[in-house]
CSV table of C-alpha atoms and ligand atoms in Angstrom, one decimal:
chain,number,residue,atom,x,y,z
P,109,MET,CA,-61.1,34.5,-25.6
P,110,ARG,CA,-59.8,37.1,-23.1
P,111,SER,CA,-57.3,34.8,-21.3
P,112,VAL,CA,-56.3,32.8,-24.4
P,113,HIS,CA,-52.9,33.1,-25.9
P,114,ALA,CA,-51.1,31.2,-28.6
P,115,ILE,CA,-47.7,29.8,-29.4
P,116,ALA,CA,-46.8,29.2,-33.0
P,117,ALA,CA,-44.1,27.0,-34.5
P,118,ASP,CA,-43.0,25.8,-38.0
P,119,GLN,CA,-43.5,22.3,-36.7
P,120,VAL,CA,-45.9,21.3,-34.0
P,121,PHE,CA,-45.8,17.6,-32.9
P,122,ASP,CA,-49.0,16.8,-31.0
P,123,GLY,CA,-47.8,13.3,-29.9
P,124,ASP,CA,-49.2,11.6,-33.0
P,125,ASN,CA,-48.7,13.9,-36.0
P,126,VAL,CA,-46.7,16.9,-37.1
P,127,HIS,CA,-48.6,20.0,-38.1
P,128,ARG,CA,-46.8,22.7,-40.1
P,129,HIS,CA,-47.1,26.4,-39.3
P,130,THR,CA,-49.5,25.8,-36.5
P,131,ALA,CA,-50.4,27.6,-33.3
P,132,VAL,CA,-51.3,26.0,-30.0
P,133,LEU,CA,-54.1,28.0,-28.2
P,134,ILE,CA,-53.8,28.0,-24.4
P,135,GLU,CA,-56.3,29.1,-21.8
P,136,GLU,CA,-55.0,29.2,-18.3
P,137,ASP,CA,-53.2,25.8,-17.8
P,138,SER,CA,-54.7,23.9,-20.7
P,139,ILE,CA,-54.6,23.6,-24.5
P,140,VAL,CA,-57.9,24.6,-26.1
P,141,ALA,CA,-57.1,24.2,-29.8
P,142,LEU,CA,-54.4,23.7,-32.5
P,143,VAL,CA,-55.1,26.0,-35.6
P,144,PRO,CA,-53.2,27.1,-38.6
P,145,VAL,CA,-51.3,30.3,-37.8
P,146,SER,CA,-53.3,32.2,-40.4
P,147,GLU,CA,-56.5,31.3,-38.5
P,148,VAL,CA,-55.5,32.6,-35.0
P,149,PRO,CA,-58.2,35.1,-34.0
P,150,ALA,CA,-57.0,38.7,-33.9
P,151,ALA,CA,-57.9,39.1,-30.2
P,152,VAL,CA,-55.4,36.3,-29.2
P,153,THR,CA,-51.9,37.2,-28.3
P,154,LEU,CA,-49.6,35.2,-30.6
P,155,SER,CA,-46.0,34.4,-29.8
P,156,THR,CA,-44.1,32.9,-32.8
P,157,LEU,CA,-41.1,30.7,-32.3
P,158,PRO,CA,-37.9,31.3,-34.4
P,159,ALA,CA,-37.9,29.9,-37.9
P,160,GLY,CA,-37.4,26.1,-38.0
P,161,ALA,CA,-38.3,25.5,-34.4
P,162,TRP,CA,-40.3,22.6,-33.1
P,163,LEU,CA,-43.0,22.6,-30.5
P,164,ALA,CA,-43.7,19.2,-28.8
P,165,PRO,CA,-45.2,17.7,-25.6
P,166,GLY,CA,-42.8,18.5,-22.7
P,167,PHE,CA,-40.6,15.7,-21.7
P,168,ILE,CA,-41.6,13.5,-18.8
P,169,ASP,CA,-38.7,11.7,-16.9
P,170,VAL,CA,-39.6,8.9,-14.5
P,171,GLN,CA,-36.1,8.5,-13.1
P,172,VAL,CA,-34.6,11.7,-11.7
P,173,ASN,CA,-32.4,11.2,-8.7
P,174,GLY,CA,-31.1,14.7,-8.7
P,175,GLY,CA,-30.1,17.8,-10.6
P,176,GLY,CA,-28.8,21.3,-10.0
P,177,ASP,CA,-26.2,19.9,-7.6
P,178,VAL,CA,-29.0,18.4,-5.5
P,179,LEU,CA,-29.5,14.7,-4.7
P,180,PHE,CA,-33.1,14.0,-3.7
P,181,ASN,CA,-32.0,11.4,-1.1
P,182,ASP,CA,-30.0,14.1,0.6
P,183,THR,CA,-32.5,17.0,0.2
P,184,PRO,CA,-36.0,15.4,0.2
P,185,THR,CA,-37.7,18.8,0.6
P,186,PRO,CA,-40.0,21.0,-1.5
P,187,SER,CA,-37.1,23.5,-2.0
P,188,GLY,CA,-34.7,20.6,-3.0
P,189,LEU,CA,-37.3,19.5,-5.5
P,190,ALA,CA,-37.7,23.0,-6.9
P,191,ARG,CA,-34.0,23.1,-7.6
P,192,ILE,CA,-34.1,19.7,-9.3
P,193,VAL,CA,-37.1,20.6,-11.4
P,194,ALA,CA,-35.5,23.9,-12.5
P,195,ALA,CA,-32.3,22.1,-13.5
P,196,HIS,CA,-34.1,19.6,-15.7
P,197,ARG,CA,-36.5,22.2,-17.2
P,198,ARG,CA,-33.6,23.8,-19.0
P,199,PHE,CA,-33.4,20.6,-21.0
P,200,GLY,CA,-37.1,20.3,-21.8
P,201,THR,CA,-38.4,18.3,-18.9
P,202,THR,CA,-41.8,19.6,-17.8
P,203,GLY,CA,-42.8,16.7,-15.5
P,204,LEU,CA,-40.7,14.3,-13.5
P,205,LEU,CA,-40.9,11.6,-10.9
P,206,ALA,CA,-38.6,12.5,-8.0
P,207,THR,CA,-36.7,9.3,-7.6
P,208,LEU,CA,-35.5,8.1,-4.2
P,209,ILE,CA,-32.7,5.5,-4.2
P,210,SER,CA,-33.1,2.8,-1.6
P,211,ASP,CA,-33.2,4.4,1.8
P,212,SER,CA,-34.7,4.2,5.3
P,213,HIS,CA,-38.4,4.0,6.0
P,214,GLN,CA,-38.2,7.5,7.6
P,215,LYS,CA,-36.5,8.9,4.5
P,216,MET,CA,-39.2,7.4,2.3
P,217,ARG,CA,-41.8,9.1,4.3
P,218,THR,CA,-40.1,12.4,4.2
P,219,ALA,CA,-39.6,12.1,0.4
P,220,LEU,CA,-43.3,11.3,-0.1
P,221,ASP,CA,-44.3,14.3,2.1
P,222,ALA,CA,-42.0,16.6,0.0
P,223,VAL,CA,-43.6,15.4,-3.2
P,224,HIS,CA,-47.1,15.8,-1.8
P,225,GLY,CA,-46.1,19.3,-0.8
P,226,ALA,CA,-44.7,20.2,-4.2
P,227,GLY,CA,-47.9,19.6,-6.3
P,228,PRO,CA,-48.1,18.7,-9.9
P,229,SER,CA,-48.2,22.3,-11.2
P,230,ALA,CA,-44.6,22.6,-10.0
P,231,GLY,CA,-43.4,20.1,-12.6
P,232,VAL,CA,-43.3,17.2,-10.1
P,233,LEU,CA,-45.8,14.6,-11.3
P,234,GLY,CA,-45.1,12.1,-8.6
P,235,ILE,CA,-42.5,9.9,-6.9
P,236,HIS,CA,-40.4,6.9,-7.9
P,237,PHE,CA,-39.2,4.7,-5.1
P,238,GLU,CA,-36.2,2.8,-6.7
P,239,GLY,CA,-35.9,0.2,-4.0
P,240,PRO,CA,-35.3,-0.7,-1.3
P,241,PHE,CA,-37.0,-4.1,-2.1
P,242,LEU,CA,-34.3,-5.2,-4.4
P,243,SER,CA,-32.0,-8.2,-5.0
P,244,ARG,CA,-28.9,-8.2,-2.9
P,245,GLU,CA,-27.2,-9.8,-6.0
P,246,ARG,CA,-27.9,-6.7,-8.1
P,247,PRO,CA,-27.5,-3.6,-5.9
P,248,GLY,CA,-25.7,-1.4,-8.4
P,249,VAL,CA,-24.7,1.6,-6.4
P,250,HIS,CA,-27.6,1.2,-3.9
P,251,ASP,CA,-26.4,0.9,-0.3
P,252,PRO,CA,-26.7,-2.8,0.6
P,253,ALA,CA,-27.5,-1.8,4.2
P,254,MET,CA,-30.8,-0.2,2.9
P,255,ILE,CA,-31.9,-3.2,0.8
P,256,ARG,CA,-34.7,-5.1,2.7
P,257,THR,CA,-38.0,-6.9,2.3
P,258,PRO,CA,-41.1,-4.7,2.8
P,259,SER,CA,-42.5,-4.3,6.3
P,260,ALA,CA,-46.2,-3.7,7.1
P,261,GLU,CA,-45.2,0.0,7.6
P,262,ASP,CA,-43.6,0.2,4.2
P,263,LEU,CA,-46.8,-1.2,2.6
P,264,ALA,CA,-48.9,1.3,4.5
P,265,LEU,CA,-46.7,4.2,3.5
P,266,LEU,CA,-46.9,3.3,-0.2
P,267,MET,CA,-50.6,2.9,0.0
P,268,SER,CA,-51.0,6.2,1.7
P,269,SER,CA,-49.6,8.0,-1.4
P,270,HIS,CA,-52.0,10.3,-3.2
P,271,THR,CA,-49.6,11.2,-6.0
P,272,THR,CA,-48.5,9.2,-9.0
P,273,THR,CA,-46.2,6.5,-7.6
P,274,LEU,CA,-43.8,4.1,-9.2
P,275,VAL,CA,-42.0,1.4,-7.2
P,276,THR,CA,-39.0,-0.4,-8.7
P,277,LEU,CA,-38.6,-3.8,-7.0
P,278,ALA,CA,-37.2,-7.3,-7.5
P,279,PRO,CA,-40.3,-9.5,-7.8
P,280,GLU,CA,-38.4,-12.5,-6.4
P,281,VAL,CA,-37.7,-10.8,-3.0
P,282,VAL,CA,-41.2,-9.4,-2.2
P,283,PRO,CA,-43.9,-11.5,-0.4
P,284,PRO,CA,-46.6,-13.2,-2.5
P,285,GLY,CA,-49.4,-10.8,-3.3
P,286,PHE,CA,-47.3,-7.7,-2.7
P,287,ILE,CA,-47.2,-6.5,-6.3
P,288,ALA,CA,-51.0,-7.1,-6.7
P,289,GLN,CA,-51.6,-5.1,-3.5
P,290,LEU,CA,-49.7,-2.1,-4.9
P,291,THR,CA,-51.2,-2.2,-8.4
P,292,ALA,CA,-54.7,-2.6,-6.9
P,293,CYS,CA,-54.4,0.9,-5.5
P,294,GLY,CA,-53.0,2.4,-8.6
P,295,ILE,CA,-49.3,2.2,-7.9
P,296,ARG,CA,-47.1,1.5,-10.9
P,297,VAL,CA,-44.7,-1.4,-10.4
P,298,ALA,CA,-41.5,-1.9,-12.3
P,299,LEU,CA,-38.9,-4.7,-12.2
P,300,GLY,CA,-35.4,-3.6,-11.5
P,301,HIS,CA,-32.2,-4.6,-9.6
P,302,SER,CA,-33.5,-8.1,-9.9
P,303,MET,CA,-32.4,-11.7,-10.5
P,304,ALA,CA,-35.9,-12.8,-11.4
P,305,THR,CA,-36.2,-15.7,-13.7
P,306,TYR,CA,-38.3,-15.7,-16.9
P,307,ASP,CA,-41.1,-17.5,-15.1
P,308,GLN,CA,-40.9,-15.2,-12.0
P,309,THR,CA,-41.1,-12.2,-14.3
P,310,ARG,CA,-44.1,-13.6,-16.2
P,311,PHE,CA,-45.9,-14.2,-12.9
P,312,ALA,CA,-45.1,-10.6,-11.8
P,313,LEU,CA,-46.6,-9.3,-15.1
P,314,SER,CA,-49.7,-11.3,-14.3
P,315,GLN,CA,-49.8,-9.5,-10.9
P,316,GLY,CA,-49.9,-6.1,-12.5
P,317,LEU,CA,-46.2,-5.3,-13.0
P,318,THR,CA,-46.0,-3.1,-16.1
P,319,GLY,CA,-42.5,-1.6,-16.1
P,320,PHE,CA,-38.9,-2.5,-16.4
P,321,THR,CA,-36.4,0.0,-14.9
P,322,HIS,CA,-33.2,0.7,-17.0
P,323,LEU,CA,-33.7,-2.5,-19.0
P,324,PHE,CA,-30.4,-4.6,-19.2
P,325,ASN,CA,-28.7,-2.9,-16.3
P,326,ALA,CA,-28.7,-4.4,-12.8
P,327,MET,CA,-30.8,-7.4,-13.8
P,328,ARG,CA,-30.3,-11.1,-14.8
P,329,PRO,CA,-28.8,-11.0,-18.3
P,330,LEU,CA,-30.3,-12.8,-21.4
P,331,GLU,CA,-29.1,-16.4,-21.4
P,332,SER,CA,-30.0,-19.2,-23.7
P,333,ARG,CA,-31.6,-21.5,-21.1
P,334,GLU,CA,-32.7,-18.8,-18.7
P,335,PRO,CA,-34.0,-15.8,-20.6
P,336,GLY,CA,-34.8,-13.9,-17.5
P,337,PRO,CA,-36.6,-10.6,-17.2
P,338,ILE,CA,-35.3,-9.1,-20.5
P,339,ALA,CA,-36.9,-11.6,-22.7
P,340,ALA,CA,-40.1,-11.6,-20.7
P,341,ALA,CA,-40.2,-7.8,-21.0
P,342,LEU,CA,-39.7,-7.7,-24.7
P,343,GLU,CA,-42.5,-10.2,-25.2
P,344,ALA,CA,-45.0,-8.2,-23.1
P,345,GLU,CA,-46.9,-5.8,-25.4
P,346,ASP,CA,-48.5,-4.0,-22.4
P,347,ALA,CA,-45.2,-3.4,-20.7
P,348,PHE,CA,-42.9,-0.4,-20.8
P,349,PHE,CA,-39.1,-0.3,-20.3
P,350,GLY,CA,-36.8,2.5,-19.4
P,351,MET,CA,-33.8,3.2,-21.7
P,352,ILE,CA,-30.7,5.2,-20.6
P,353,VAL,CA,-29.4,6.2,-24.0
P,354,ASP,CA,-26.1,7.6,-23.1
P,355,GLY,CA,-23.9,5.2,-25.0
P,356,ALA,CA,-22.4,4.0,-21.7
P,357,HIS,CA,-25.1,2.1,-19.8
P,358,VAL,CA,-26.1,-0.2,-22.7
P,359,HIS,CA,-24.5,-0.8,-26.1
P,360,PRO,CA,-26.7,0.9,-28.7
P,361,ALA,CA,-27.0,-2.5,-30.5
P,362,MET,CA,-28.7,-4.0,-27.5
P,363,LEU,CA,-31.2,-1.1,-27.4
P,364,ARG,CA,-31.9,-1.4,-31.1
P,365,LEU,CA,-32.6,-5.1,-30.4
P,366,ALA,CA,-34.9,-4.1,-27.6
P,367,LEU,CA,-36.8,-1.7,-29.9
P,368,ARG,CA,-37.7,-4.8,-32.0
P,369,GLY,CA,-39.6,-6.3,-29.1
P,370,LYS,CA,-43.3,-5.8,-28.3
P,371,ALA,CA,-42.8,-3.7,-25.1
P,372,LYS,CA,-42.9,0.1,-25.3
P,373,PRO,CA,-39.7,2.1,-24.7
P,374,LEU,CA,-39.4,5.2,-22.5
P,375,LEU,CA,-36.5,7.5,-22.4
P,376,VAL,CA,-35.2,8.1,-18.9
P,377,THR,CA,-32.1,10.0,-17.6
P,378,ASP,CA,-31.4,8.3,-14.2
P,379,ALA,CA,-30.0,11.8,-13.6
P,380,MET,CA,-27.7,12.7,-10.8
P,381,PRO,CA,-26.9,16.1,-9.2
P,382,PRO,CA,-24.5,17.3,-12.0
P,383,VAL,CA,-27.4,17.7,-14.5
P,384,GLY,CA,-27.9,21.4,-14.7
P,385,GLY,CA,-25.5,21.9,-11.9
P,386,SER,CA,-22.0,23.3,-11.7
P,387,GLN,CA,-20.1,20.7,-9.6
P,388,GLU,CA,-18.2,17.8,-11.1
P,389,THR,CA,-18.4,15.5,-8.0
P,390,PHE,CA,-21.0,14.6,-5.5
P,391,THR,CA,-21.4,12.1,-2.7
P,392,LEU,CA,-23.7,9.1,-2.7
P,393,PHE,CA,-24.0,7.1,0.5
P,394,GLY,CA,-20.5,8.4,1.6
P,395,GLN,CA,-18.8,7.5,-1.7
P,396,ALA,CA,-17.4,10.1,-4.1
P,397,ILE,CA,-18.9,10.1,-7.6
P,398,LYS,CA,-17.3,11.9,-10.4
P,399,ARG,CA,-18.9,13.3,-13.6
P,400,GLU,CA,-17.2,12.3,-16.8
P,401,GLY,CA,-19.1,13.6,-19.8
P,402,SER,CA,-22.7,12.3,-19.5
P,403,SER,CA,-21.6,9.5,-17.1
P,404,CYS,CA,-21.3,9.5,-13.3
P,405,ILE,CA,-18.7,7.1,-12.1
P,406,ARG,CA,-17.7,5.7,-8.6
P,407,ALA,CA,-14.1,5.2,-7.7
P,408,ASP,CA,-14.4,1.5,-8.4
P,409,GLY,CA,-15.6,2.3,-12.0
P,410,ARG,CA,-19.2,1.5,-11.4
P,411,LEU,CA,-21.8,3.7,-13.1
P,412,ALA,CA,-23.8,5.7,-10.6
P,413,GLY,CA,-26.8,7.0,-12.5
P,414,SER,CA,-25.9,9.5,-15.3
P,415,ALA,CA,-25.4,13.1,-16.1
P,416,LEU,CA,-27.7,12.8,-19.1
P,417,ASP,CA,-30.5,15.3,-19.7
P,418,MET,CA,-33.7,14.6,-21.6
P,419,ALA,CA,-32.8,16.7,-24.7
P,420,CYS,CA,-29.6,14.8,-25.0
P,421,ALA,CA,-31.5,11.5,-24.5
P,422,VAL,CA,-33.8,12.4,-27.4
P,423,HIS,CA,-30.8,13.4,-29.5
P,424,ASN,CA,-29.0,10.2,-28.8
P,425,CYS,CA,-32.1,8.1,-29.4
P,426,VAL,CA,-32.2,9.5,-33.0
P,427,ALA,CA,-28.4,9.5,-33.5
P,428,MET,CA,-27.5,6.1,-31.9
P,429,LEU,CA,-30.7,4.0,-32.4
P,430,ASP,CA,-31.8,5.3,-35.8
P,431,VAL,CA,-35.2,6.2,-34.4
P,432,PRO,CA,-37.2,9.0,-36.2
P,433,LEU,CA,-37.4,12.2,-34.2
P,434,THR,CA,-41.2,11.9,-33.7
P,435,CYS,CA,-40.8,8.4,-32.2
P,436,ALA,CA,-38.1,9.6,-29.9
P,437,LEU,CA,-40.4,12.5,-28.8
P,438,ARG,CA,-43.1,9.9,-28.0
P,439,TYR,CA,-40.7,7.8,-26.0
P,440,ALA,CA,-39.8,11.0,-24.1
P,441,SER,CA,-43.4,12.1,-23.3
P,442,THR,CA,-46.5,10.5,-24.8
P,443,GLN,CA,-45.6,7.0,-24.0
P,444,VAL,CA,-44.3,8.0,-20.5
P,445,ALA,CA,-47.6,9.6,-19.7
P,446,ASN,CA,-49.4,6.4,-20.8
P,447,PHE,CA,-47.2,4.3,-18.6
P,448,LEU,CA,-48.0,6.5,-15.6
P,449,GLY,CA,-51.8,6.4,-16.3
P,450,LEU,CA,-51.7,10.2,-17.1
P,451,GLY,CA,-52.2,9.8,-20.9
P,452,ASP,CA,-55.5,11.6,-20.9
P,453,ARG,CA,-54.0,14.9,-19.6
P,454,PHE,CA,-50.2,14.8,-20.3
P,455,GLY,CA,-47.9,13.8,-23.2
P,456,ARG,CA,-49.9,15.3,-26.0
P,457,LEU,CA,-50.6,18.8,-27.5
P,458,LYS,CA,-54.4,18.4,-27.9
P,459,PRO,CA,-57.5,20.1,-26.6
P,460,GLY,CA,-58.0,19.3,-22.9
P,461,TYR,CA,-54.4,18.5,-22.3
P,462,ARG,CA,-52.3,20.5,-19.8
P,463,ALA,CA,-50.1,23.0,-21.7
P,464,ASP,CA,-46.8,21.3,-20.8
P,465,MET,CA,-44.6,21.9,-23.9
P,466,VAL,CA,-41.0,22.2,-25.1
P,467,ALA,CA,-39.8,24.3,-28.0
P,468,PHE,CA,-36.5,23.3,-29.5
P,469,HIS,CA,-34.2,23.3,-32.6
P,470,ALA,CA,-33.6,19.9,-34.1
P,471,PRO,CA,-31.4,18.0,-34.8
P,472,ALA,CA,-29.1,19.4,-32.1
P,473,MET,CA,-32.1,19.3,-29.6
P,474,ARG,CA,-31.3,22.8,-28.4
P,475,VAL,CA,-34.1,23.8,-26.1
P,476,ILE,CA,-35.5,27.3,-26.7
P,477,ALA,CA,-38.3,27.4,-24.0
P,478,THR,CA,-40.6,25.3,-22.0
P,479,TRP,CA,-44.1,25.7,-20.6
P,480,VAL,CA,-45.5,24.0,-17.5
P,481,ALA,CA,-49.3,24.4,-17.1
P,482,GLY,CA,-49.2,27.1,-19.7
P,483,ARG,CA,-46.6,29.2,-18.0
P,484,THR,CA,-43.3,29.8,-19.8
P,485,SER,CA,-39.8,29.7,-18.6
P,486,ALA,CA,-37.6,30.7,-21.5
P,487,GLY,CA,-34.4,29.4,-20.0
P,488,ALA,CA,-32.6,28.0,-22.9
P,489,ALA,CA,-30.0,25.2,-22.4
P,490,ASP,CA,-26.7,25.9,-23.9
I,85,ZN,ZN1,-31.0,1.6,-10.7
């Protein structure tokens, strides 16, 4: 028991159940046991969180474009990633997918190299290529000049990844068989920035597509005679959909409707550089973007990602969508790990899982501390 230490909290949520007055025993980077505080062996160093605190699986965010005044597209380097990770960790995120907005093949290669160089113990669990294989009818704030169909080099690059990889694409613009080629080598594929019909979406699901990126935004809307991707998503019980719960991207009533479907929700931030940063403006593809509250807005009024953080997303999920806290915590971690195929190692506080944890005070979701691979960083968000 020499290297074992323990963290105790009044409420420990393990991803399934809440345990009162419980300690999580950690050895090196992993959880070895959950025990009542009174049963922690005397030889184990015990740290007890403040009265009323919660301990839960650390948040996992699959859509992080930036943070700490860094935009991943502009700084696709290990040091850029380190700043982004540190910015989000203050708000409870212990694992993220560095998200590259549609960009050149060379930039995609550089970004992948940076993620390979960072390694999972740094809090970067992988990479999310949001584009560039998107619909020209639904670019959002992506640079239309970057949007293209995949080349043989693009396919080879994606298949060379040896980290967790998510690709957001428009199924109707990629060649037949492309989705199946990606999913066959373990890449997660999500629909986004797409004008796919209901039938096209159903076919993409049959090819291995399992995700929907920021459901409702930048996709064909629900219509009576052409239900499109939204209806197809909500009928698919094996699918996952990202929700940006900031009160701006989607009306809460639409998200409450989505929660009544069969697909599994994930909380994402779609975060931009202002999260955990100090500057109110940044530049995206040469256009000025201004932070206003938790929104990031281009001069033409279009939303450009968000300034949301995961603690705030969990808080909003409870406050705006009437979701119990434990469900919101699952949407922010357990379910995300399952989506990424990492559910046997991440997203739960159970023996054998990596000790990635967040301690916080509810209901304000004020983060007290986080642990990544068993190592703490007590940087509280204020
Ligand atoms: Zn997007």
